[in-house]
Short mmCIF file of C-alpha atoms in Angstrom, two decimals:
data_model
loop_
_atom_site.label_atom_id
_atom_site.label_comp_id
_atom_site.label_asym_id
_atom_site.label_seq_id
_atom_site.Cartn_x
_atom_site.Cartn_y
_atom_site.Cartn_z
CA MET Y 1 0.03 -19.76 -9.82
CA THR Y 2 0.52 -18.86 -13.48
CA SER Y 3 -1.98 -17.74 -16.07
CA GLU Y 4 -2.15 -18.31 -19.79
CA THR Y 5 -2.58 -15.53 -22.35
CA ALA Y 6 -4.68 -15.77 -25.51
CA THR Y 7 -1.57 -16.80 -27.44
CA GLY Y 8 -0.90 -19.67 -25.05
CA THR Y 9 2.07 -17.96 -23.37
CA ARG Y 10 2.24 -18.56 -19.63
CA THR Y 11 2.76 -15.55 -17.41
CA ALA Y 12 3.77 -15.44 -13.77
CA PRO Y 13 1.53 -13.68 -11.26
CA PRO Y 14 2.66 -10.25 -10.05
CA SER Y 15 5.48 -10.49 -7.54
CA ARG Y 16 4.60 -9.88 -3.93
CA PRO Y 17 6.71 -7.58 -1.80
CA ARG Y 18 9.09 -9.19 0.66
CA ALA Y 19 8.48 -8.68 4.38
CA ALA Y 20 9.81 -5.39 5.71
CA ASP Y 21 12.45 -5.10 8.42
CA PRO Y 22 10.51 -5.41 11.72
CA SER Y 23 11.44 -1.97 13.11
CA ARG Y 24 10.75 -0.27 9.77
CA ALA Y 25 7.52 -2.23 9.44
CA ASP Y 26 6.38 -0.96 12.85
CA VAL Y 27 6.92 2.65 11.76
CA ILE Y 28 5.08 2.10 8.48
CA LEU Y 29 2.26 0.24 10.28
CA ALA Y 30 1.81 3.21 12.64
CA GLU Y 31 1.70 5.60 9.67
CA VAL Y 32 -0.81 3.44 7.78
CA THR Y 33 -2.95 3.11 10.92
CA ALA Y 34 -2.99 6.90 11.32
CA MET Y 35 -4.01 7.26 7.66
CA LEU Y 36 -6.78 4.70 8.07
CA VAL Y 37 -8.12 6.50 11.14
CA ALA Y 38 -8.05 9.78 9.19
CA VAL Y 39 -9.95 8.15 6.30
CA VAL Y 40 -12.42 5.98 8.23
CA GLY Y 41 -12.63 7.80 11.55
CA ASP Y 42 -11.97 6.95 15.17
CA GLU Y 43 -14.55 4.16 15.08
CA LEU Y 44 -11.87 2.10 13.34
CA LEU Y 45 -9.85 2.02 16.57
CA ILE Y 46 -12.95 1.28 18.62
CA ALA Y 47 -13.56 -1.79 16.44
CA GLY Y 48 -10.14 -3.17 17.32
CA GLU Y 49 -6.44 -2.80 16.89
CA VAL Y 50 -5.05 -2.48 13.38
CA GLU Y 51 -2.40 -5.19 12.98
CA ARG Y 52 -0.35 -6.58 10.11
CA GLY Y 53 -2.81 -9.48 9.86
CA SER Y 54 -5.89 -7.24 9.74
CA SER Y 55 -7.82 -7.74 6.51
CA PHE Y 56 -8.99 -4.55 4.82
CA HIS Y 57 -12.24 -6.22 3.80
CA ASP Y 58 -13.22 -8.59 6.61
CA ASP Y 59 -11.61 -7.02 9.69
CA LEU Y 60 -11.60 -3.30 8.85
CA ALA Y 61 -14.58 -3.21 6.44
CA ILE Y 62 -12.83 -0.68 4.19
CA GLU Y 63 -14.99 0.44 1.25
CA SER Y 64 -13.64 1.18 -2.23
CA ILE Y 65 -13.99 4.94 -1.78
CA GLU Y 66 -11.92 4.64 1.39
CA PHE Y 67 -9.24 2.78 -0.60
CA VAL Y 68 -9.12 5.79 -2.94
CA ALA Y 69 -8.77 8.18 0.00
CA LEU Y 70 -6.05 5.95 1.48
CA ALA Y 71 -4.22 5.95 -1.87
CA GLU Y 72 -4.26 9.77 -1.84
CA ARG Y 73 -2.80 9.87 1.67
CA LEU Y 74 -0.15 7.32 0.74
CA GLU Y 75 0.86 9.48 -2.22
CA GLU Y 76 0.98 12.59 -0.01
CA ARG Y 77 3.27 10.79 2.43
CA TYR Y 78 5.46 8.66 0.14
CA GLY Y 79 5.22 10.35 -3.24
CA ASP Y 80 4.45 8.48 -6.42
CA ARG Y 81 6.71 5.52 -5.59
CA VAL Y 82 3.91 3.97 -3.52
CA ASP Y 83 1.25 3.81 -6.22
CA PHE Y 84 -1.41 1.95 -4.27
CA MET Y 85 -3.98 1.99 -7.06
CA ALA Y 86 -1.49 0.49 -9.54
CA PHE Y 87 -0.57 -2.12 -6.92
CA LEU Y 88 -4.27 -3.02 -6.51
CA ALA Y 89 -4.70 -3.17 -10.29
CA GLU Y 90 -2.13 -5.99 -10.44
CA LEU Y 91 -4.15 -8.14 -8.04
CA GLU Y 92 -7.01 -10.52 -8.64
CA MET Y 93 -10.32 -9.68 -6.92
CA ASP Y 94 -9.91 -12.42 -4.30
CA GLU Y 95 -6.40 -11.11 -3.51
CA ILE Y 96 -7.79 -7.61 -3.02
CA LEU Y 97 -10.58 -8.89 -0.77
CA GLY Y 98 -8.09 -10.91 1.29
CA MET Y 99 -5.37 -8.25 1.40
CA THR Y 100 -4.00 -7.46 4.82
CA VAL Y 101 -2.47 -4.34 6.28
CA GLY Y 102 0.82 -6.27 6.38
CA THR Y 103 0.72 -6.71 2.60
CA LEU Y 104 0.43 -2.93 2.22
CA VAL Y 105 3.19 -2.33 4.79
CA ASP Y 106 5.50 -4.68 2.88
CA HIS Y 107 4.61 -2.98 -0.43
CA ILE Y 108 5.41 0.45 1.03
CA ALA Y 109 8.70 -0.80 2.48
CA ALA Y 110 9.71 -2.39 -0.83
CA GLN Y 111 8.87 0.74 -2.82
CA THR Y 112 10.64 3.11 -0.42
CA ASP Y 113 13.77 0.99 0.20
CA SER Y 114 15.79 2.55 -2.61
CA PRO Y 115 18.13 5.11 -1.03
CA SER Y 116 18.42 7.04 -4.31
CA ALA Y 117 14.69 7.55 -4.77
CA PRO Y 118 12.95 10.47 -3.05
CA SER Y 119 10.49 9.38 -0.37
CA THR Y 120 8.15 12.37 -0.18
CA PRO Y 121 6.53 14.81 -2.59
CA ASP Y 122 8.84 17.53 -1.19
CA ALA Y 123 11.83 15.38 -2.09
CA HIS Y 124 10.41 14.98 -5.60
CA ARG Y 125 10.09 18.76 -5.92
CA SER Y 126 13.63 19.28 -4.57
CA ALA Y 127 15.04 16.73 -6.99
CA ALA Y 128 13.20 18.36 -9.88
CA ALA Y 129 14.41 21.82 -8.83
CA GLY Y 130 17.96 20.52 -8.72
CA ARG Y 131 17.61 19.33 -12.32
CA GLY Y 132 16.23 22.70 -13.39
CA VAL Y 133 12.77 21.28 -14.04
#
């Protein structure tokens, strides 16, 4: 799907992350599930298992304030490379409402794949210290 700007120029929709390696995706899914339980509470697990296909809106009933809390936890864990709020800002409302846990897992995997980029806030601080910042 493309959209047209006011000047008539067609733009492509934001690119979607590719699917993560299955073993890496399992690790990220477990981390995201733990974050969701910390944000929402244990009742999330009582409601059912969090899976890649679980919709944040329909299946998990995540509220916007919980998305903000999740974004904070993602930043704590992965640093600023996984900018969840910026990722959400690129999506249309219906894409946000239909977003699954798997979409987030794939986004995290894509953003943390680069071996040269630090993966945690501590790594960011270490890299900055090494540059004399």
